[in-house]
């Protein structure tokens, strides 16, 4: 067996990566203040299962420093909708789509001023079932996945905003 294709691929990867240093590329979390700023955000989520899951995911994604005083407070407003799809002859849904829109305000704790606002949307479909427990489990799984997806989108938006702020 020839190892030439693997060696060529490795050489191409090394050349591509060395080129990134000269183009001004900087990883998002390498910017001063981004990772540290994320750890000092206190998340306030609305009541309910999805709000709880979203707050837990954001605390994990931000790496929340629980012992430190927060610099920012993240207030979330959730709008969840369920749509029926694939109606059968007796007018029951075969699939559902759960839509989640989250609008957020990042507030400076010291001044109480809104520092950044944003909105993210996610939607996930799932099959309906005749079994009650399976239907509940499917819906809860979708809620878990929605909360995780929205949390990742919010983290990216907030991190990008923190990276755009002047150091100091």
PDB file of C-alpha atoms in Angstrom:
ATOM      1  CA  UNK A   1       0.000   0.000   0.000  1.00  0.00           C
ATOM      2  CA  UNK A   2       1.248   3.432  -0.888  1.00  0.00           C
ATOM      3  CA  UNK A   3       1.414   6.128   1.771  1.00  0.00           C
ATOM      4  CA  UNK A   4       1.925   8.889  -0.777  1.00  0.00           C
ATOM      5  CA  UNK A   5      -1.717  10.172  -0.764  1.00  0.00           C
ATOM      6  CA  UNK A   6      -1.698  10.462   3.033  1.00  0.00           C
ATOM      7  CA  UNK A   7       1.644  12.286   3.015  1.00  0.00           C
ATOM      8  CA  UNK A   8       0.438  14.658   0.284  1.00  0.00           C
ATOM      9  CA  UNK A   9      -2.773  15.384   2.212  1.00  0.00           C
ATOM     10  CA  UNK A  10      -0.791  16.104   5.385  1.00  0.00           C
ATOM     11  CA  UNK A  11       1.576  18.412   3.490  1.00  0.00           C
ATOM     12  CA  UNK A  12      -1.367  20.294   1.959  1.00  0.00           C
ATOM     13  CA  UNK A  13      -2.949  20.711   5.398  1.00  0.00           C
ATOM     14  CA  UNK A  14       0.286  22.063   6.894  1.00  0.00           C
ATOM     15  CA  UNK A  15       0.667  24.546   4.027  1.00  0.00           C
ATOM     16  CA  UNK A  16      -2.940  25.696   4.381  1.00  0.00           C
ATOM     17  CA  UNK A  17      -2.606  26.214   8.129  1.00  0.00           C
ATOM     18  CA  UNK A  18       0.661  28.159   7.848  1.00  0.00           C
ATOM     19  CA  UNK A  19      -1.046  30.477   5.368  1.00  0.00           C
ATOM     20  CA  UNK A  20      -3.695  31.421   7.935  1.00  0.00           C
ATOM     21  CA  UNK A  21      -1.120  33.115  10.158  1.00  0.00           C
ATOM     22  CA  UNK A  22      -0.244  35.654   7.486  1.00  0.00           C
ATOM     23  CA  UNK A  23      -3.806  36.556   6.514  1.00  0.00           C
ATOM     24  CA  UNK A  24      -4.775  38.078   9.870  1.00  0.00           C
ATOM     25  CA  UNK A  25      -6.990  35.181  10.917  1.00  0.00           C
ATOM     26  CA  UNK A  26      -7.632  35.152  14.653  1.00  0.00           C
ATOM     27  CA  UNK A  27      -9.840  32.542  16.306  1.00  0.00           C
ATOM     28  CA  UNK A  28     -12.891  34.098  17.963  1.00  0.00           C
ATOM     29  CA  UNK A  29     -12.004  32.906  21.464  1.00  0.00           C
ATOM     30  CA  UNK A  30      -8.381  34.055  21.128  1.00  0.00           C
ATOM     31  CA  UNK A  31      -9.474  37.689  21.277  1.00  0.00           C
ATOM     32  CA  UNK A  32      -8.905  39.268  24.677  1.00  0.00           C
ATOM     33  CA  UNK A  33     -12.038  39.401  26.790  1.00  0.00           C
ATOM     34  CA  UNK A  34     -14.228  37.003  24.815  1.00  0.00           C
ATOM     35  CA  UNK A  35     -13.849  33.836  26.895  1.00  0.00           C
ATOM     36  CA  UNK A  36     -13.594  35.826  30.134  1.00  0.00           C
ATOM     37  CA  UNK A  37     -16.614  37.903  29.173  1.00  0.00           C
ATOM     38  CA  UNK A  38     -18.704  34.813  28.546  1.00  0.00           C
ATOM     39  CA  UNK A  39     -17.916  33.398  31.980  1.00  0.00           C
ATOM     40  CA  UNK A  40     -19.324  36.528  33.643  1.00  0.00           C
ATOM     41  CA  UNK A  41     -22.822  36.391  32.136  1.00  0.00           C
ATOM     42  CA  UNK A  42     -25.740  35.576  34.418  1.00  0.00           C
ATOM     43  CA  UNK A  43     -28.584  33.978  32.442  1.00  0.00           C
ATOM     44  CA  UNK A  44     -32.189  34.778  33.407  1.00  0.00           C
ATOM     45  CA  UNK A  45     -34.553  32.461  31.602  1.00  0.00           C
ATOM     46  CA  UNK A  46     -38.335  32.393  31.685  1.00  0.00           C
ATOM     47  CA  UNK A  47     -40.149  29.694  33.615  1.00  0.00           C
ATOM     48  CA  UNK A  48     -40.920  26.383  32.012  1.00  0.00           C
ATOM     49  CA  UNK A  49     -39.044  23.344  30.812  1.00  0.00           C
ATOM     50  CA  UNK A  50     -37.567  24.924  27.678  1.00  0.00           C
ATOM     51  CA  UNK A  51     -36.480  28.019  29.628  1.00  0.00           C
ATOM     52  CA  UNK A  52     -34.777  25.837  32.228  1.00  0.00           C
ATOM     53  CA  UNK A  53     -33.023  23.742  29.554  1.00  0.00           C
ATOM     54  CA  UNK A  54     -31.913  26.855  27.692  1.00  0.00           C
ATOM     55  CA  UNK A  55     -30.448  28.424  30.841  1.00  0.00           C
ATOM     56  CA  UNK A  56     -28.596  25.210  31.695  1.00  0.00           C
ATOM     57  CA  UNK A  57     -27.159  24.951  28.172  1.00  0.00           C
ATOM     58  CA  UNK A  58     -26.090  28.603  28.177  1.00  0.00           C
ATOM     59  CA  UNK A  59     -24.440  28.303  31.597  1.00  0.00           C
ATOM     60  CA  UNK A  60     -22.507  25.295  30.282  1.00  0.00           C
ATOM     61  CA  UNK A  61     -21.624  26.976  26.972  1.00  0.00           C
ATOM     62  CA  UNK A  62     -20.524  30.206  28.653  1.00  0.00           C
ATOM     63  CA  UNK A  63     -18.540  28.327  31.304  1.00  0.00           C
ATOM     64  CA  UNK A  64     -20.274  30.415  33.967  1.00  0.00           C
ATOM     65  CA  UNK A  65     -17.980  31.365  36.862  1.00  0.00           C
ATOM     66  CA  UNK A  66     -20.552  30.824  39.613  1.00  0.00           C
ATOM     67  CA  UNK A  67     -18.413  32.338  42.386  1.00  0.00           C
ATOM     68  CA  UNK A  68     -17.692  35.594  40.542  1.00  0.00           C
ATOM     69  CA  UNK A  69     -19.976  38.599  40.281  1.00  0.00           C
ATOM     70  CA  UNK A  70     -21.587  38.797  36.839  1.00  0.00           C
ATOM     71  CA  UNK A  71     -20.672  41.647  34.510  1.00  0.00           C
ATOM     72  CA  UNK A  72     -23.673  41.059  32.250  1.00  0.00           C
ATOM     73  CA  UNK A  73     -27.187  39.715  32.704  1.00  0.00           C
ATOM     74  CA  UNK A  74     -28.789  37.885  29.783  1.00  0.00           C
ATOM     75  CA  UNK A  75     -32.576  38.207  29.726  1.00  0.00           C
ATOM     76  CA  UNK A  76     -34.432  35.800  27.452  1.00  0.00           C
ATOM     77  CA  UNK A  77     -37.946  35.875  25.996  1.00  0.00           C
ATOM     78  CA  UNK A  78     -39.166  32.623  24.433  1.00  0.00           C
ATOM     79  CA  UNK A  79     -41.857  32.113  21.832  1.00  0.00           C
ATOM     80  CA  UNK A  80     -42.605  28.427  21.234  1.00  0.00           C
ATOM     81  CA  UNK A  81     -45.067  27.180  18.615  1.00  0.00           C
ATOM     82  CA  UNK A  82     -46.064  23.705  17.514  1.00  0.00           C
ATOM     83  CA  UNK A  83     -47.333  23.131  13.970  1.00  0.00           C
ATOM     84  CA  UNK A  84     -49.116  20.030  12.703  1.00  0.00           C
ATOM     85  CA  UNK A  85     -47.956  18.504   9.410  1.00  0.00           C
ATOM     86  CA  UNK A  86     -49.041  15.521   7.367  1.00  0.00           C
ATOM     87  CA  UNK A  87     -52.672  15.308   8.402  1.00  0.00           C
ATOM     88  CA  UNK A  88     -54.323  11.931   7.938  1.00  0.00           C
ATOM     89  CA  UNK A  89     -57.860  11.257   6.661  1.00  0.00           C
ATOM     90  CA  UNK A  90     -59.226  11.525  10.219  1.00  0.00           C
ATOM     91  CA  UNK A  91     -57.481  14.912  10.648  1.00  0.00           C
ATOM     92  CA  UNK A  92     -54.713  13.800  13.020  1.00  0.00           C
ATOM     93  CA  UNK A  93     -51.127  14.896  12.556  1.00  0.00           C
ATOM     94  CA  UNK A  94     -48.419  12.446  11.563  1.00  0.00           C
ATOM     95  CA  UNK A  95     -45.616  14.938  12.213  1.00  0.00           C
ATOM     96  CA  UNK A  96     -45.154  18.046  14.272  1.00  0.00           C
ATOM     97  CA  UNK A  97     -42.710  20.894  13.989  1.00  0.00           C
ATOM     98  CA  UNK A  98     -41.690  22.746  17.136  1.00  0.00           C
ATOM     99  CA  UNK A  99     -40.513  26.318  16.490  1.00  0.00           C
ATOM    100  CA  UNK A 100     -38.559  28.293  19.065  1.00  0.00           C
ATOM    101  CA  UNK A 101     -37.754  31.983  18.743  1.00  0.00           C
ATOM    102  CA  UNK A 102     -35.630  33.521  21.475  1.00  0.00           C
ATOM    103  CA  UNK A 103     -35.142  37.252  21.795  1.00  0.00           C
ATOM    104  CA  UNK A 104     -32.456  38.298  24.233  1.00  0.00           C
ATOM    105  CA  UNK A 105     -31.045  41.417  25.888  1.00  0.00           C
ATOM    106  CA  UNK A 106     -27.517  41.500  27.274  1.00  0.00           C
ATOM    107  CA  UNK A 107     -27.538  44.073  30.075  1.00  0.00           C
ATOM    108  CA  UNK A 108     -24.537  45.595  31.837  1.00  0.00           C
ATOM    109  CA  UNK A 109     -25.082  44.870  35.519  1.00  0.00           C
ATOM    110  CA  UNK A 110     -23.210  47.987  36.692  1.00  0.00           C
ATOM    111  CA  UNK A 111     -25.196  50.492  34.622  1.00  0.00           C
ATOM    112  CA  UNK A 112     -28.411  48.596  33.882  1.00  0.00           C
ATOM    113  CA  UNK A 113     -28.081  49.584  30.217  1.00  0.00           C
ATOM    114  CA  UNK A 114     -28.778  47.201  27.357  1.00  0.00           C
ATOM    115  CA  UNK A 115     -25.390  46.459  25.800  1.00  0.00           C
ATOM    116  CA  UNK A 116     -26.524  44.095  23.045  1.00  0.00           C
ATOM    117  CA  UNK A 117     -29.758  42.586  21.738  1.00  0.00           C
ATOM    118  CA  UNK A 118     -30.401  39.714  19.414  1.00  0.00           C
ATOM    119  CA  UNK A 119     -32.781  37.043  18.262  1.00  0.00           C
ATOM    120  CA  UNK A 120     -32.343  33.432  17.183  1.00  0.00           C
ATOM    121  CA  UNK A 121     -34.728  30.894  15.674  1.00  0.00           C
ATOM    122  CA  UNK A 122     -34.672  27.123  15.585  1.00  0.00           C
ATOM    123  CA  UNK A 123     -37.195  24.528  14.480  1.00  0.00           C
ATOM    124  CA  UNK A 124     -37.169  20.756  14.645  1.00  0.00           C
ATOM    125  CA  UNK A 125     -39.705  18.211  13.392  1.00  0.00           C
ATOM    126  CA  UNK A 126     -40.719  14.964  15.029  1.00  0.00           C
ATOM    127  CA  UNK A 127     -43.098  12.076  14.346  1.00  0.00           C
ATOM    128  CA  UNK A 128     -46.347  11.726  16.218  1.00  0.00           C
ATOM    129  CA  UNK A 129     -47.237   8.391  17.714  1.00  0.00           C
ATOM    130  CA  UNK A 130     -50.251   6.571  19.064  1.00  0.00           C
ATOM    131  CA  UNK A 131     -48.339   5.639  22.211  1.00  0.00           C
ATOM    132  CA  UNK A 132     -48.737   8.358  24.886  1.00  0.00           C
ATOM    133  CA  UNK A 133     -45.353   7.818  26.536  1.00  0.00           C
ATOM    134  CA  UNK A 134     -43.519   7.733  23.205  1.00  0.00           C
ATOM    135  CA  UNK A 135     -45.197  10.990  22.197  1.00  0.00           C
ATOM    136  CA  UNK A 136     -44.150  12.697  25.429  1.00  0.00           C
ATOM    137  CA  UNK A 137     -40.597  11.372  25.083  1.00  0.00           C
ATOM    138  CA  UNK A 138     -40.381  12.571  21.465  1.00  0.00           C
ATOM    139  CA  UNK A 139     -41.575  16.053  22.385  1.00  0.00           C
ATOM    140  CA  UNK A 140     -39.156  16.307  25.311  1.00  0.00           C
ATOM    141  CA  UNK A 141     -36.299  15.171  23.072  1.00  0.00           C
ATOM    142  CA  UNK A 142     -37.183  17.924  20.603  1.00  0.00           C
ATOM    143  CA  UNK A 143     -37.269  20.472  23.439  1.00  0.00           C
ATOM    144  CA  UNK A 144     -33.794  19.328  24.546  1.00  0.00           C
ATOM    145  CA  UNK A 145     -32.424  19.647  21.015  1.00  0.00           C
ATOM    146  CA  UNK A 146     -34.066  23.048  20.470  1.00  0.00           C
ATOM    147  CA  UNK A 147     -32.617  24.414  23.714  1.00  0.00           C
ATOM    148  CA  UNK A 148     -29.161  23.130  22.795  1.00  0.00           C
ATOM    149  CA  UNK A 149     -29.317  24.562  19.261  1.00  0.00           C
ATOM    150  CA  UNK A 150     -30.576  27.967  20.387  1.00  0.00           C
ATOM    151  CA  UNK A 151     -27.982  28.133  23.172  1.00  0.00           C
ATOM    152  CA  UNK A 152     -25.172  27.527  20.673  1.00  0.00           C
ATOM    153  CA  UNK A 153     -26.517  30.248  18.362  1.00  0.00           C
ATOM    154  CA  UNK A 154     -26.795  32.735  21.233  1.00  0.00           C
ATOM    155  CA  UNK A 155     -23.275  31.884  22.410  1.00  0.00           C
ATOM    156  CA  UNK A 156     -21.852  32.567  18.944  1.00  0.00           C
ATOM    157  CA  UNK A 157     -23.717  35.897  18.639  1.00  0.00           C
ATOM    158  CA  UNK A 158     -22.702  37.088  22.108  1.00  0.00           C
ATOM    159  CA  UNK A 159     -19.091  35.964  21.619  1.00  0.00           C
ATOM    160  CA  UNK A 160     -18.948  37.792  18.273  1.00  0.00           C
ATOM    161  CA  UNK A 161     -20.317  40.925  19.945  1.00  0.00           C
ATOM    162  CA  UNK A 162     -17.772  40.658  22.781  1.00  0.00           C
ATOM    163  CA  UNK A 163     -14.982  40.226  20.209  1.00  0.00           C
ATOM    164  CA  UNK A 164     -16.083  43.417  18.447  1.00  0.00           C
ATOM    165  CA  UNK A 165     -15.848  45.473  21.640  1.00  0.00           C
ATOM    166  CA  UNK A 166     -12.690  47.509  22.306  1.00  0.00           C
ATOM    167  CA  UNK A 167     -10.350  45.900  24.852  1.00  0.00           C
ATOM    168  CA  UNK A 168     -10.264  47.560  28.195  1.00  0.00           C
TER     169      UNK A 168
END
